Structure formats: C-alpha cells, structure tokens
C-alpha cells in the first residue's frame, strides 16, 4: 500500500467523521424524521382523507424540525445533511423529468386523446361485461403515454367509470380495472417518474430498464385481461336509469387517436436511449403541432395569459393568441398546469431526500445493511429482501417516488453485493411498487379516483347516487394487475427468471439521463 | 453513440432468450454462474468486505477472490481476469486489471 493511498484513506475517514451525525438513543434515532413523516402521511391521507401534497410538505418540514431535538452535540452535521441530501443529482433529474412528463400529459389531454380511446371502445361493440377488460387495456395505453398513475386514474374515473356503470359493469371491478391500468402505465412508461427514479437510482438507462421490464409486465397482463373478462361476466352491475348513448357520444372523438403518434414517438425515442429531456420534448412538440394543426386545441388552451383590461398592454390581446383580457388575471393552460403541477411534489422530494441523507449520515442504513448482510447469504434471499422491502415501504407511501428514492441506495448496495445488474435491480425495486400501488385506501390513485366519484360524478350526473361510489376498503382484491405482477416478481426472485448479473450486461451510464 | 444506446427494444427483448456467454443459462439464471479461465469480467466489489487477506466478490452465489487487491477497492467497479475457477465449488480466483472508485 502506497503512502498516497494511506493518506487518501485517512482523508476519507476524516470526512466521514465530520459528516457523521450523533443522536441520543443511537443510530436508529436518525430515522425519526422519516418515521414522523410516514405517520403524518398516513394520518393526513388515510385517517383524515385529505389528499394534499402541500400538507405533506408541511409534514416533512415538521419532521425535520423534530429530528433536530434528538441530535447529540453540534447541530451542524444535521444541517449539512439536509443540504447534502437535497443537492443530489438524482432528485434534480426526477424533478425535471416529472415537470416535462406532466406538460406532455396535459397537452395530450387537451388534444382529446381520451375521447379517441372512448371512440375505439364504442366502435368495437363492448358491453358491460367486457367493459372492465377493455377499460383496463385503454387505461394502460393512456398511462403508458403520460406515465402518471394519479392523472390516469383521475381521467379515466371521470370518463370511463360512469360509462361503464351505465353499460352494466360491476362498480368494484370497473374501478379495479381503472386502477390496474393506471399502475401498469406508471410501471412501464419511460416517462413515468417511478420508472425514471428506479433506473437512475440503480445507475441504469431508462430504455434498458423498460425493455427488460416487459417480461414481468407481460406475465401479469395476460391473466389480468382474462380475469377481468371472466369476472365481468360473473359479477353483477348496479341498476340505474340514464341516457347511456348521450353520455358516451359526448366523450367520443376518433381524431384524438392521432396522439398515438405522439405517444409512439416518446416510447420509441426513450427505448432508443435518447436523453429523457430530448425524448419528452419531442413528444411535446409533436403533440402541440398535432393539436394546433388539426384544430384539437388552440394555443390559448396550451398557454394563456389573462391580463387586466385597464393596463396599457391590454391591446396586445388582439394580436397575440395567448394573451386575453379578463377580470380574473393570471396564467393558465396545459403547459402552465404541467409545470406548476410538479412544484409541490418536487419540494416534497427534496425534503424526503434530506431525511434519507440524515439517516445515511446517522448510520441507520449501515446498521440495517449490516443486519441484512448477516442474514442474507444468497442471491435469492437478497432479491426476496429487495422485493419485500419495496412492497412493505411502498404500502405506506402515497407518493411512491419518495419510497423509491429512500430505498434506491440501499437496494443498489445490496444488489451490487451479489453483482445483480442495474436493470434487474431497477425492476426488483419498481415492480413490487406497482403491485401494492393501489391496494390501500390512502394510495394516491385510489384516493384521487374516490375523490372524483364522491365529488364530481355525484354532482354531475343525477343518476349517480352515493351508493354507486365504491368503498375503497374493499378495492384490493379487484386490482388484478397488482396481484399478478407481485406474484410474477416474487416467482422471478425465487426461480431466477429474468435475473441478470453485471457480467451479462452492465448498464452503460446515467449520463444519458 | 455506444453499442447499448443502439440497442432497440426488439434486440433487448430477444436478448432475454439468448444464452449467456458465461453461464450457458437461458432466461432462468443460475444463482451460481460459472466462468472459465481468462474470462474478463466487470464486477462490483462488496461495500463492506469481510476480507482478511483477499477481497472476495460475489456474482450471485459464486465467489471470486481478487488477488493482491488494494485496501480501498471496496465498493468499486473492477475489471478482473479469471485465473482459476472450480465449477463444483462455484469459487474462483482472479487478477485485478483495473478499478474505478
């Protein structure tokens, strides 16, 4: 060992000591901020049924403040850990990708993409018994395009749920199909935040992760479709009266299918390994051109500046298409909503990263890792430990991206210990998430879908009584995709199906991200 | 553009059904992959090596001892050349070619 190496090691040791945070009660106490945050999330969303990301941001700030109380000695390492966690490249990548993906999703929605999908369902003569199976497929296609299970669940609950009920579908089965499609889209979409985070935290490129994920998705999709078709024939619908044809006609327009091009281009470029910003920006550009060129949306639908009437610049409203005069001033439109829709989640991600950095610098991950290393002796048990950790932690989280960011470094270390490669690690991390993402009443898509039913739908349709609103406590058995994909990944860990080592294929880089 | 960047979805999908050049396995991978002498591998060394004299890296449940490895090699991506491999014990020895921290 050379002198240079010795001094390097000494310097590294010194740096580690400076970063280390001591807590009253030992290393486990470093997890106090995160534990408090999880409790806050459960109480806010599950107990009080309040789905508000800003509330979670307040909860995370509160949790960080409480954590300070337990610091032993100087507070500086704790404060430094907050900044260190927030400054990680992984979160910057996730925030930018989330913002771009939301813009793309909103532009597609403004271009009647969902109406195009409805038109397709109507023209292949789908009845109430087959409607849940078809809904699952269409929801998955949309989810694949937009990459967000939250937005997909809201959109399809708004449009497909009342249509399916009118056609005679079983309410729980139909809502389960919507949730299944939403989480499938989120699971496989290259533009999904969970796909991106799972890839980035495992140092893998997104295209490779999506391609290697297909096999698990296929294993789950086939039985899911069959079971929805079968259950649709067995489970009864609810009796209601209403003008089915009118409602469906209002939400049916084949021209929206043109956005399959926008979707196809994004998927193609992502899988070809293009930079994620280039990929989604191209999708945004194509979707915008199609919207405006085919008259699906106006420029003002994408971006609109509403200014007061009595200002000197109000004259511009006659010559600039995205400026208008109105009493309620402000900015609106699909692009604006996409950008601002990412703000709260982005801040939340930064704060959660700060909490996990505190845990890291407080030594709790090392403690857990050492415990696992002592108990995990084989690659099979390591993979099962990864799947189990992901399923359990994601069960408690509303924002699953956050759970993945917390788990990412730990899974990376555990997987690398057995030289499980980045693609496989990303799938072991993200697939259990898809399994449990819609099982619980406090899960984001379930919460948002329920909100649409009990709010918008009850108000909008006279025939839509509160009895038709599903009890989300009973939804888990009907989220078939969740069950099948969970079984697929557990079976995969047990049998070695799809296992890849670094010697098989080492992901090239994250520089592409 | 690298080779992997050129890999399209079809080629990666088909690759799942390809036989591994090292293990001879198809898509169900053995937990104990096998190697042969002079194979050059890129692998990760353990973050917390339970080392005494040599670093032992694992590929699945196969163990490879890296001879004459520096102490700061833990957690690195290393390039090694297999110098000896015992199929029955799933254990091998290798020389270090290079590593990056």
Coordinates of C-alpha atoms in Angstrom, one line a residue:
Chain A
X1 CA 0.0 0.0 0.0
X2 CA 1.5 3.3 -1.0
X3 CA 1.7 6.4 1.1
X4 CA -0.6 8.2 -1.2
X5 CA -3.3 5.5 -0.7
X6 CA -2.9 5.7 3.0
X7 CA -3.4 9.5 3.1
X8 CA -6.4 9.1 0.8
X9 CA -7.9 6.7 3.2
X10 CA -7.2 8.9 6.2
X11 CA -8.7 11.8 4.5
X12 CA -11.8 9.8 3.6
X13 CA -12.1 8.6 7.2
X14 CA -11.8 12.2 8.4
X15 CA -14.5 13.3 6.0
X16 CA -16.8 10.5 7.2
X17 CA -16.3 11.5 10.8
X18 CA -17.2 15.1 10.0
X19 CA -20.4 14.1 8.3
X20 CA -21.5 11.6 10.9
X21 CA -24.5 12.7 13.0
X22 CA -24.8 11.5 16.5
X23 CA -28.2 11.0 18.0
X24 CA -29.4 10.5 21.6
X25 CA -30.5 6.9 21.6
X26 CA -28.2 5.6 18.9
X27 CA -28.2 5.2 15.1
X28 CA -31.8 4.1 14.8
X29 CA -32.9 7.5 16.1
X30 CA -31.7 9.0 12.8
X31 CA -34.8 7.6 11.2
X32 CA -37.1 9.7 13.5
X33 CA -37.8 12.4 10.9
X34 CA -38.8 9.9 8.2
X35 CA -40.9 7.8 10.7
X36 CA -42.7 11.0 11.8
X37 CA -43.3 11.9 8.1
X38 CA -44.7 8.5 7.3
X39 CA -47.1 8.8 10.3
X40 CA -48.1 12.3 9.2
X41 CA -48.8 11.0 5.7
X42 CA -50.9 8.1 6.9
X43 CA -52.9 10.3 9.3
X44 CA -53.4 13.1 6.7
X45 CA -54.4 10.8 3.8
X46 CA -55.9 7.7 5.4
X47 CA -57.4 9.0 8.6
X48 CA -58.5 12.5 7.6
X49 CA -58.8 11.6 3.8
X50 CA -57.0 14.8 2.8
X51 CA -55.1 14.4 -0.5
X52 CA -52.9 17.5 -0.4
X53 CA -49.2 17.3 -1.3
X54 CA -48.6 20.7 0.3
X55 CA -49.8 19.2 3.5
X56 CA -47.1 16.5 3.1
X57 CA -44.5 19.2 2.5
X58 CA -45.5 20.8 5.9
X59 CA -45.3 17.4 7.5
X60 CA -41.8 16.9 6.2
X61 CA -40.6 20.2 7.4
X62 CA -42.1 19.5 10.8
X63 CA -40.4 16.1 10.8
X64 CA -37.0 17.6 10.1
X65 CA -37.5 20.1 13.0
X66 CA -38.4 17.3 15.4
X67 CA -35.3 15.3 14.3
X68 CA -33.1 18.2 15.5
X69 CA -34.2 17.7 19.1
X70 CA -32.5 14.3 19.1
X71 CA -29.1 15.4 17.8
X72 CA -26.3 14.9 20.2
X73 CA -23.6 17.5 20.1
X74 CA -23.2 20.1 17.3
X75 CA -26.2 20.6 15.0
X76 CA -24.1 21.5 12.0
X77 CA -23.7 17.9 10.6
X78 CA -27.5 17.6 10.8
X79 CA -28.0 20.8 8.9
X80 CA -25.3 19.9 6.4
X81 CA -27.0 16.6 5.7
X82 CA -30.2 18.4 4.8
X83 CA -28.4 20.4 2.1
X84 CA -26.3 17.3 1.0
X85 CA -29.5 15.3 0.5
X86 CA -31.2 18.0 -1.4
X87 CA -28.2 18.6 -3.7
X88 CA -28.2 15.0 -5.1
X89 CA -28.3 14.7 -8.9
X90 CA -31.0 12.0 -8.6
X91 CA -33.6 14.4 -7.3
X92 CA -32.8 17.1 -9.8
X93 CA -33.3 14.5 -12.6
X94 CA -36.6 13.3 -11.1
X95 CA -37.9 16.9 -10.8
X96 CA -37.1 17.9 -14.3
X97 CA -38.4 14.6 -15.8
X98 CA -41.6 15.0 -13.7
X99 CA -42.2 18.5 -15.0
X100 CA -41.7 17.6 -18.6
X101 CA -43.9 14.5 -18.3
X102 CA -46.7 16.5 -16.7
X103 CA -46.6 19.0 -19.6
X104 CA -46.7 16.2 -22.1
X105 CA -49.7 14.6 -20.3
X106 CA -51.6 17.8 -20.2
X107 CA -51.1 18.5 -23.8
X108 CA -52.3 15.1 -24.8
X109 CA -55.4 15.5 -22.6
X110 CA -56.2 18.9 -24.2
X111 CA -55.9 17.2 -27.6
X112 CA -58.9 14.7 -27.0
X113 CA -56.7 11.7 -26.6
X114 CA -59.0 10.1 -24.1
X115 CA -62.0 10.8 -26.3
X116 CA -60.2 8.9 -29.1
X117 CA -59.8 5.9 -26.8
X118 CA -63.5 6.1 -25.9
X119 CA -64.4 6.1 -29.5
X120 CA -62.4 3.0 -30.1
X121 CA -64.2 1.2 -27.3
X122 CA -67.6 2.1 -28.7
X123 CA -66.7 1.0 -32.2
X124 CA -65.7 -2.5 -31.2
X125 CA -69.1 -3.0 -29.5
X126 CA -68.0 -3.6 -25.9
X127 CA -70.8 -4.4 -23.5
X128 CA -71.0 -4.1 -19.7
X129 CA -69.4 -7.5 -19.0
X130 CA -66.4 -6.9 -21.3
X131 CA -66.1 -3.2 -20.5
X132 CA -63.8 -3.6 -17.4
X133 CA -61.3 -5.7 -19.5
X134 CA -61.3 -3.1 -22.3
X135 CA -61.1 -0.3 -19.8
X136 CA -58.0 -1.9 -18.3
X137 CA -56.3 -2.0 -21.7
X138 CA -57.2 1.6 -22.6
X139 CA -56.3 2.9 -19.2
X140 CA -52.9 1.2 -19.5
X141 CA -52.3 2.7 -23.0
X142 CA -53.1 6.1 -21.7
X143 CA -51.0 5.5 -18.6
X144 CA -48.1 4.4 -20.8
X145 CA -48.3 7.7 -22.6
X146 CA -48.5 10.0 -19.7
X147 CA -46.6 8.0 -17.1
X148 CA -48.6 9.1 -14.1
X149 CA -51.0 6.8 -12.3
X150 CA -52.5 9.8 -10.5
X151 CA -53.5 11.6 -13.7
X152 CA -54.6 8.5 -15.4
X153 CA -56.8 7.3 -12.5
X154 CA -58.5 10.7 -12.3
X155 CA -59.1 11.0 -16.1
X156 CA -60.5 7.5 -16.5
X157 CA -62.6 7.5 -13.4
X158 CA -64.1 10.7 -14.7
X159 CA -64.9 9.4 -18.1
X160 CA -64.9 5.6 -18.1
X161 CA -66.4 4.9 -14.7
X162 CA -69.9 6.4 -15.3
X163 CA -69.9 5.0 -18.8
X164 CA -69.2 1.5 -17.5
X165 CA -71.8 1.8 -14.8
X166 CA -74.4 2.8 -17.4
X167 CA -73.3 -0.2 -19.5
X168 CA -73.9 -2.5 -16.5
X169 CA -70.4 -3.2 -15.2
X170 CA -69.7 -4.1 -11.6
X171 CA -68.5 -0.9 -9.8
X172 CA -65.7 -2.5 -7.8
X173 CA -64.5 -4.5 -10.8
X174 CA -64.6 -1.4 -13.0
X175 CA -62.7 0.8 -10.6
X176 CA -60.2 -2.0 -10.0
X177 CA -59.7 -2.2 -13.8
X178 CA -59.0 1.6 -14.0
X179 CA -56.5 1.4 -11.1
X180 CA -54.8 -1.7 -12.7
X181 CA -54.4 0.1 -16.0
X182 CA -53.1 3.3 -14.2
X183 CA -50.5 1.4 -12.3
X184 CA -49.5 -0.7 -15.3
X185 CA -48.9 2.5 -17.3
X186 CA -46.9 4.0 -14.4
X187 CA -44.9 0.8 -14.1
X188 CA -43.8 0.5 -17.8
X189 CA -43.9 4.1 -19.1
X190 CA -40.5 5.5 -20.0
X191 CA -41.8 8.9 -18.9
X192 CA -43.1 7.7 -15.5
X193 CA -41.4 9.2 -12.5
X194 CA -41.1 5.8 -10.8
X195 CA -39.6 4.2 -13.9
X196 CA -37.1 7.1 -14.1
X197 CA -36.2 7.0 -10.4
X198 CA -35.9 3.3 -10.4
X199 CA -33.5 3.5 -13.3
X200 CA -31.5 6.4 -12.1
X201 CA -31.0 5.1 -8.5
X202 CA -29.7 1.9 -9.9
X203 CA -27.3 3.6 -12.4
X204 CA -29.2 2.2 -15.4
X205 CA -30.5 3.7 -18.6
X206 CA -34.3 4.1 -18.9
X207 CA -34.5 2.3 -22.3
X208 CA -32.8 -0.8 -21.0
X209 CA -35.0 -0.8 -17.9
X210 CA -38.2 -0.6 -19.8
X211 CA -37.1 -3.3 -22.3
X212 CA -36.1 -5.7 -19.5
X213 CA -39.3 -4.9 -17.6
X214 CA -41.6 -6.1 -20.5
X215 CA -41.4 -9.8 -19.5
X216 CA -42.7 -9.2 -15.9
X217 CA -45.5 -6.9 -17.3
X218 CA -46.5 -9.5 -19.9
X219 CA -46.7 -12.2 -17.3
X220 CA -49.2 -10.1 -15.4
X221 CA -51.1 -8.5 -18.2
X222 CA -52.3 -11.7 -19.9
X223 CA -54.0 -13.2 -16.8
X224 CA -55.3 -9.8 -15.8
X225 CA -57.2 -9.3 -19.0
X226 CA -58.6 -12.8 -18.9
X227 CA -59.7 -12.4 -15.3
X228 CA -61.4 -9.0 -15.9
X229 CA -63.2 -10.6 -18.9
X230 CA -64.3 -13.6 -16.8
X231 CA -65.2 -11.6 -13.7
X232 CA -67.2 -9.2 -15.8
X233 CA -69.5 -12.0 -16.9
X234 CA -70.0 -13.2 -13.4
X235 CA -70.2 -10.1 -11.2
X236 CA -73.4 -8.1 -11.4
X237 CA -73.7 -4.4 -12.2
X238 CA -76.0 -1.9 -10.5
X239 CA -79.4 -0.9 -11.7
X240 CA -79.7 2.6 -12.9
X241 CA -81.6 4.6 -15.5
X242 CA -79.9 7.0 -17.8
X243 CA -79.2 8.1 -21.4
X244 CA -76.1 5.9 -22.0
X245 CA -75.7 6.8 -25.6
X246 CA -75.7 10.6 -24.9
X247 CA -73.0 10.4 -22.3
X248 CA -70.8 8.2 -24.4
X249 CA -71.4 10.3 -27.6
X250 CA -70.2 13.4 -25.7
X251 CA -66.9 11.8 -24.9
X252 CA -66.2 10.1 -28.1
X253 CA -64.0 11.5 -30.9
X254 CA -61.8 9.5 -33.2
X255 CA -59.5 12.4 -34.0
X256 CA -57.9 12.2 -30.6
X257 CA -56.3 8.9 -31.7
X258 CA -53.8 10.9 -33.7
X259 CA -51.9 11.3 -30.4
X260 CA -50.9 7.7 -30.7
X261 CA -48.2 9.2 -32.9
X262 CA -47.1 11.5 -30.0
X263 CA -47.1 8.5 -27.6
X264 CA -45.3 6.3 -30.1
X265 CA -42.5 8.8 -30.7
X266 CA -41.9 9.2 -27.0
X267 CA -41.7 5.5 -26.4
X268 CA -39.5 4.9 -29.4
X269 CA -37.0 7.6 -28.5
X270 CA -36.9 6.6 -24.9
X271 CA -36.2 3.0 -25.8
X272 CA -33.6 4.0 -28.3
X273 CA -31.8 5.6 -25.4
X274 CA -32.2 9.3 -26.2
X275 CA -31.8 11.8 -23.4
X276 CA -35.1 11.9 -21.4
X277 CA -35.5 15.7 -22.0
X278 CA -35.0 15.2 -25.7
X279 CA -37.5 12.4 -25.7
X280 CA -40.3 14.1 -23.9
X281 CA -39.6 17.5 -25.5
X282 CA -40.0 15.8 -28.9
X283 CA -43.3 14.3 -27.7
X284 CA -44.5 17.8 -26.5
X285 CA -43.5 19.3 -29.9
X286 CA -45.3 16.7 -31.9
X287 CA -48.4 16.8 -29.7
X288 CA -48.5 20.6 -29.9
X289 CA -48.2 20.6 -33.7
X290 CA -50.9 18.0 -34.0
X291 CA -53.2 19.8 -31.6
X292 CA -52.9 23.1 -33.4
X293 CA -52.6 21.8 -36.9
X294 CA -55.7 19.6 -36.6
X295 CA -57.6 22.1 -34.5
X296 CA -57.8 19.8 -31.5
X297 CA -56.7 22.7 -29.2
X298 CA -55.9 26.3 -29.5
X299 CA -52.7 28.0 -28.5
X300 CA -54.6 29.5 -25.6
X301 CA -55.6 26.0 -24.4
X302 CA -51.9 25.3 -24.0
X303 CA -50.8 28.7 -22.5
X304 CA -53.0 31.7 -21.7
X305 CA -52.0 35.0 -20.1
X306 CA -55.1 36.8 -18.8
X307 CA -54.3 40.5 -18.2
X308 CA -56.4 43.3 -16.7
X309 CA -58.5 45.4 -19.1
X310 CA -57.2 48.8 -17.8
X311 CA -53.5 48.3 -18.4
X312 CA -51.6 49.8 -21.4
X313 CA -50.6 46.4 -22.7
X314 CA -54.2 45.1 -23.0
X315 CA -54.1 46.0 -26.7
X316 CA -51.8 43.1 -27.2
X317 CA -54.7 40.7 -26.6
X318 CA -55.9 41.3 -30.2
X319 CA -52.6 40.3 -31.8
X320 CA -51.1 37.7 -29.5
X321 CA -53.0 34.5 -29.4
X322 CA -52.1 33.5 -25.9
X323 CA -53.0 36.9 -24.3
X324 CA -56.5 37.8 -23.3
X325 CA -58.3 40.4 -21.2
X326 CA -60.3 39.4 -18.2
X327 CA -61.3 40.2 -14.7
X328 CA -59.6 37.2 -13.2
X329 CA -56.0 37.8 -14.2
X330 CA -53.3 35.0 -14.2
X331 CA -51.8 32.3 -16.3
X332 CA -53.4 29.0 -17.3
X333 CA -53.3 26.3 -19.9
X334 CA -52.0 22.8 -20.3
X335 CA -48.3 23.7 -20.3
X336 CA -48.7 26.0 -17.3
X337 CA -50.6 23.3 -15.4
X338 CA -47.9 20.8 -16.2
X339 CA -45.1 22.9 -14.9
X340 CA -46.8 24.1 -11.7
X341 CA -48.3 20.7 -11.1
X342 CA -44.8 19.5 -10.4
X343 CA -43.9 22.1 -7.8
X344 CA -45.3 20.6 -4.6
X345 CA -44.1 17.1 -5.4
X346 CA -40.6 18.5 -6.2
X347 CA -40.3 20.3 -2.9
X348 CA -41.5 17.2 -1.2
X349 CA -38.9 15.1 -2.9
X350 CA -36.2 17.5 -1.9
X351 CA -37.2 17.3 1.8
X352 CA -37.6 13.5 1.7
X353 CA -34.1 13.2 0.3
X354 CA -32.9 15.4 3.2
X355 CA -34.5 12.9 5.6
X356 CA -32.8 9.9 4.0
X357 CA -29.5 11.7 3.9
X358 CA -29.9 12.3 7.7
X359 CA -30.5 8.5 8.1
X360 CA -27.5 7.8 5.9
X361 CA -25.2 10.1 7.8
X362 CA -26.7 8.9 11.1
X363 CA -25.6 5.4 10.3
X364 CA -29.0 3.7 10.2
X365 CA -28.7 2.4 6.7
X366 CA -25.3 0.9 7.6
X367 CA -26.9 -0.7 10.6
X368 CA -29.7 -2.2 8.6
X369 CA -27.4 -3.2 5.8
X370 CA -25.1 -5.0 8.2
X371 CA -28.1 -6.8 9.6
X372 CA -29.2 -7.9 6.2
X373 CA -25.7 -8.9 5.1
X374 CA -25.6 -11.1 8.2
X375 CA -28.9 -12.7 7.4
X376 CA -28.9 -12.6 3.6
X377 CA -26.5 -15.2 2.4
X378 CA -27.6 -16.0 -1.2
X379 CA -28.6 -14.0 -4.2
X380 CA -32.1 -15.4 -4.0
X381 CA -32.6 -14.2 -0.4
X382 CA -31.1 -10.8 -1.4
X383 CA -33.6 -10.5 -4.3
X384 CA -36.5 -11.5 -2.0
X385 CA -35.3 -9.0 0.6
X386 CA -35.4 -6.3 -2.0
X387 CA -38.9 -7.2 -3.2
X388 CA -40.1 -7.4 0.3
X389 CA -38.6 -4.1 1.4
X390 CA -40.1 -2.3 -1.7
X391 CA -43.6 -3.8 -1.2
X392 CA -43.7 -3.0 2.5
X393 CA -42.4 0.5 2.3
X394 CA -44.5 1.4 -0.7
X395 CA -47.6 0.2 1.1
X396 CA -47.3 3.1 3.4
X397 CA -46.5 5.8 0.9
X398 CA -48.8 8.0 -1.1
X399 CA -46.1 9.4 -3.3
X400 CA -44.3 6.2 -4.4
X401 CA -41.4 8.1 -6.0
X402 CA -40.4 9.1 -2.5
X403 CA -40.3 5.5 -1.3
X404 CA -38.1 4.6 -4.3
X405 CA -35.7 7.4 -3.6
X406 CA -35.4 6.2 0.0
X407 CA -34.9 2.5 -1.0
X408 CA -32.8 3.2 -4.1
X409 CA -29.3 3.5 -2.4
X410 CA -29.9 0.6 -0.1
X411 CA -31.1 -1.7 -2.9
X412 CA -28.2 -0.6 -5.1
X413 CA -25.7 -1.6 -2.4
X414 CA -27.4 -4.9 -1.6
X415 CA -27.8 -5.8 -5.3
X416 CA -24.2 -4.9 -6.1
X417 CA -23.0 -7.1 -3.3
X418 CA -24.2 -10.0 -5.4
X419 CA -23.4 -8.3 -8.7
X420 CA -27.1 -8.2 -9.7
X421 CA -27.0 -5.7 -12.6
X422 CA -28.8 -2.3 -12.7
X423 CA -31.7 -3.4 -15.0
X424 CA -32.6 -6.3 -12.7
X425 CA -32.2 -4.1 -9.6
X426 CA -34.5 -1.4 -11.1
X427 CA -37.1 -4.0 -11.8
X428 CA -36.9 -5.6 -8.3
X429 CA -37.3 -2.1 -6.9
X430 CA -40.2 -0.8 -9.1
X431 CA -42.3 -3.9 -9.7
X432 CA -43.4 -4.5 -6.1
X433 CA -44.4 -0.9 -6.0
X434 CA -46.7 -1.5 -9.0
X435 CA -48.1 -4.4 -7.0
X436 CA -49.2 -2.5 -4.0
X437 CA -49.7 0.9 -5.5
X438 CA -53.5 0.7 -5.5
X439 CA -54.3 -1.8 -2.7
X440 CA -54.8 0.7 0.1
X441 CA -57.4 3.5 0.5
X442 CA -54.6 6.0 1.2
X443 CA -52.7 5.1 -2.1
X444 CA -52.7 8.1 -4.4
X445 CA -54.6 6.7 -7.4
X446 CA -57.3 5.2 -5.1
X447 CA -57.7 8.4 -3.1
X448 CA -57.9 10.5 -6.3
X449 CA -60.4 8.2 -8.0
X450 CA -62.5 8.1 -4.9
X451 CA -62.5 11.9 -4.8
X452 CA -63.7 12.0 -8.4
X453 CA -66.6 9.6 -7.7
X454 CA -67.8 11.1 -4.5
X455 CA -67.4 14.7 -5.8
X456 CA -67.5 15.4 -9.5
X457 CA -69.6 12.4 -10.6
X458 CA -72.2 12.7 -7.8
X459 CA -72.6 16.3 -8.7
X460 CA -72.6 15.9 -12.5
X461 CA -74.9 13.0 -13.0
X462 CA -78.4 12.9 -11.5
X463 CA -78.4 9.1 -11.7
X464 CA -75.0 8.7 -10.0
X465 CA -76.0 8.2 -6.4
X466 CA -73.7 7.8 -3.4
X467 CA -74.5 4.0 -3.4
X468 CA -72.6 3.7 -6.7
X469 CA -69.4 5.2 -5.1
X470 CA -67.2 2.2 -4.2
X471 CA -65.9 1.6 -0.7
X472 CA -62.2 1.7 -1.3
X473 CA -61.5 -0.5 1.8
X474 CA -62.7 -3.4 -0.5
X475 CA -60.8 -2.5 -3.6
X476 CA -57.6 -4.5 -3.2
X477 CA -59.0 -7.9 -4.4
X478 CA -60.1 -6.2 -7.6
X479 CA -56.8 -4.7 -8.6
X480 CA -55.8 -7.8 -10.6
X481 CA -52.7 -6.4 -12.2
X482 CA -51.3 -5.5 -8.8
X483 CA -51.7 -9.1 -7.6
X484 CA -50.4 -10.8 -10.8
X485 CA -47.3 -8.5 -11.1
X486 CA -46.5 -9.1 -7.4
X487 CA -46.7 -12.8 -7.9
X488 CA -44.6 -12.5 -11.1
X489 CA -41.7 -10.7 -9.4
X490 CA -41.7 -13.0 -6.3
X491 CA -41.7 -16.0 -8.6
X492 CA -39.0 -14.4 -10.6
X493 CA -36.8 -13.9 -7.5
X494 CA -37.4 -17.5 -6.4
X495 CA -36.8 -19.1 -9.8
X496 CA -34.1 -16.8 -11.3
X497 CA -36.4 -15.8 -14.2
X498 CA -35.0 -12.7 -15.7
X499 CA -32.1 -12.5 -13.3
X500 CA -29.1 -10.6 -14.9
X501 CA -25.7 -10.1 -13.5
X502 CA -23.2 -7.3 -14.2
X503 CA -21.3 -9.8 -16.2
X504 CA -24.3 -10.3 -18.5
X505 CA -24.9 -6.7 -19.3
X506 CA -23.5 -3.7 -17.4
X507 CA -25.8 -0.7 -17.9
X508 CA -23.7 1.9 -19.6
X509 CA -24.2 5.1 -17.9
X510 CA -26.6 7.6 -16.3
X511 CA -25.1 10.4 -18.3
X512 CA -27.9 9.7 -20.8
X513 CA -30.5 10.7 -18.2
Chain B
X1 CA -23.1 6.5 -29.7
X2 CA -22.4 3.4 -27.7
X3 CA -23.5 -0.1 -28.7
X4 CA -26.0 -0.2 -25.9
X5 CA -27.5 3.0 -27.0
X6 CA -28.2 1.5 -30.3
X7 CA -29.9 -1.5 -28.8
X8 CA -33.6 -1.2 -29.6
X9 CA -36.4 -2.7 -27.8
X10 CA -36.6 -5.7 -30.1
X11 CA -33.0 -6.6 -29.7
X12 CA -33.1 -6.3 -25.9
X13 CA -36.3 -8.3 -25.8
X14 CA -34.8 -11.0 -28.0
X15 CA -31.7 -10.9 -25.9
X16 CA -33.7 -12.2 -22.9
X17 CA -33.9 -15.5 -24.8
X18 CA -30.2 -15.6 -25.7
X19 CA -27.8 -17.9 -24.0
X20 CA -25.4 -16.1 -21.6
X21 CA -21.8 -16.3 -22.8
X22 CA -20.7 -17.1 -19.3
X23 CA -23.3 -19.2 -17.7
X24 CA -24.7 -21.2 -20.6
X25 CA -28.1 -20.5 -19.0
X26 CA -31.2 -19.2 -20.8
X27 CA -33.6 -16.8 -19.2
X28 CA -33.7 -18.7 -15.9
X29 CA -30.4 -17.7 -14.5
X30 CA -28.4 -19.9 -12.2
X31 CA -27.7 -18.5 -8.8
X32 CA -24.2 -19.8 -9.2
X33 CA -22.9 -18.6 -12.6
X34 CA -19.9 -20.4 -13.9
X35 CA -16.8 -18.9 -15.6
X36 CA -13.7 -20.1 -17.2
X37 CA -10.0 -19.2 -17.1
X38 CA -9.1 -15.9 -18.9
X39 CA -12.7 -14.6 -18.8
X40 CA -12.5 -10.8 -18.3
X41 CA -15.3 -9.5 -16.1
X42 CA -16.5 -6.2 -14.8
X43 CA -18.0 -6.6 -11.4
X44 CA -18.6 -4.7 -8.2
X45 CA -16.7 -5.5 -5.1
X46 CA -18.6 -5.5 -1.7
X47 CA -19.0 -2.2 0.1
X48 CA -18.3 -3.9 3.4
X49 CA -15.8 -6.6 2.5
X50 CA -15.4 -9.4 5.0
X51 CA -11.8 -9.6 4.0
X52 CA -8.7 -10.8 5.6
X53 CA -6.0 -11.3 3.0
X54 CA -8.0 -11.0 -0.2
X55 CA -11.2 -9.3 -1.4
X56 CA -13.9 -11.8 -2.3
X57 CA -16.5 -10.5 -4.7
X58 CA -19.7 -12.4 -5.5
X59 CA -21.6 -12.9 -8.7
X60 CA -24.8 -14.4 -7.4
X61 CA -23.6 -17.1 -5.1
X62 CA -20.4 -17.6 -6.9
X63 CA -17.3 -16.3 -5.1
X64 CA -14.3 -14.8 -6.8
X65 CA -11.2 -13.9 -4.8
X66 CA -9.3 -11.0 -6.2
X67 CA -5.6 -11.4 -5.6
X68 CA -3.4 -8.5 -4.5
X69 CA -6.2 -6.0 -4.4
X70 CA -5.6 -2.7 -2.7
X71 CA -7.5 -2.0 0.5
X72 CA -9.6 0.9 -0.9
X73 CA -11.2 -1.4 -3.6
X74 CA -14.4 -1.9 -1.6
X75 CA -17.5 -0.7 -3.4
X76 CA -15.6 -0.3 -6.7
X77 CA -16.4 -1.4 -10.2
X78 CA -13.4 -3.6 -11.0
X79 CA -12.1 -5.3 -14.1
X80 CA -10.7 -8.8 -13.4
X81 CA -9.3 -11.7 -15.3
X82 CA -10.2 -15.2 -14.1
X83 CA -7.0 -17.1 -13.3
X84 CA -8.7 -20.2 -11.8
X85 CA -12.2 -21.5 -11.5
X86 CA -13.7 -24.5 -9.7
X87 CA -17.1 -25.4 -11.2
X88 CA -18.1 -27.7 -8.3
X89 CA -17.4 -25.2 -5.6
X90 CA -18.5 -22.2 -7.6
X91 CA -15.3 -20.5 -6.5
X92 CA -12.6 -18.8 -8.4
X93 CA -9.6 -16.6 -8.3
X94 CA -8.8 -13.6 -10.4
X95 CA -6.2 -10.9 -11.1
X96 CA -7.1 -7.3 -10.9
X97 CA -6.8 -5.5 -14.2
X98 CA -8.2 -2.1 -13.2
X99 CA -10.7 -0.4 -10.9
X100 CA -12.6 2.8 -10.5
X101 CA -13.7 4.1 -7.1

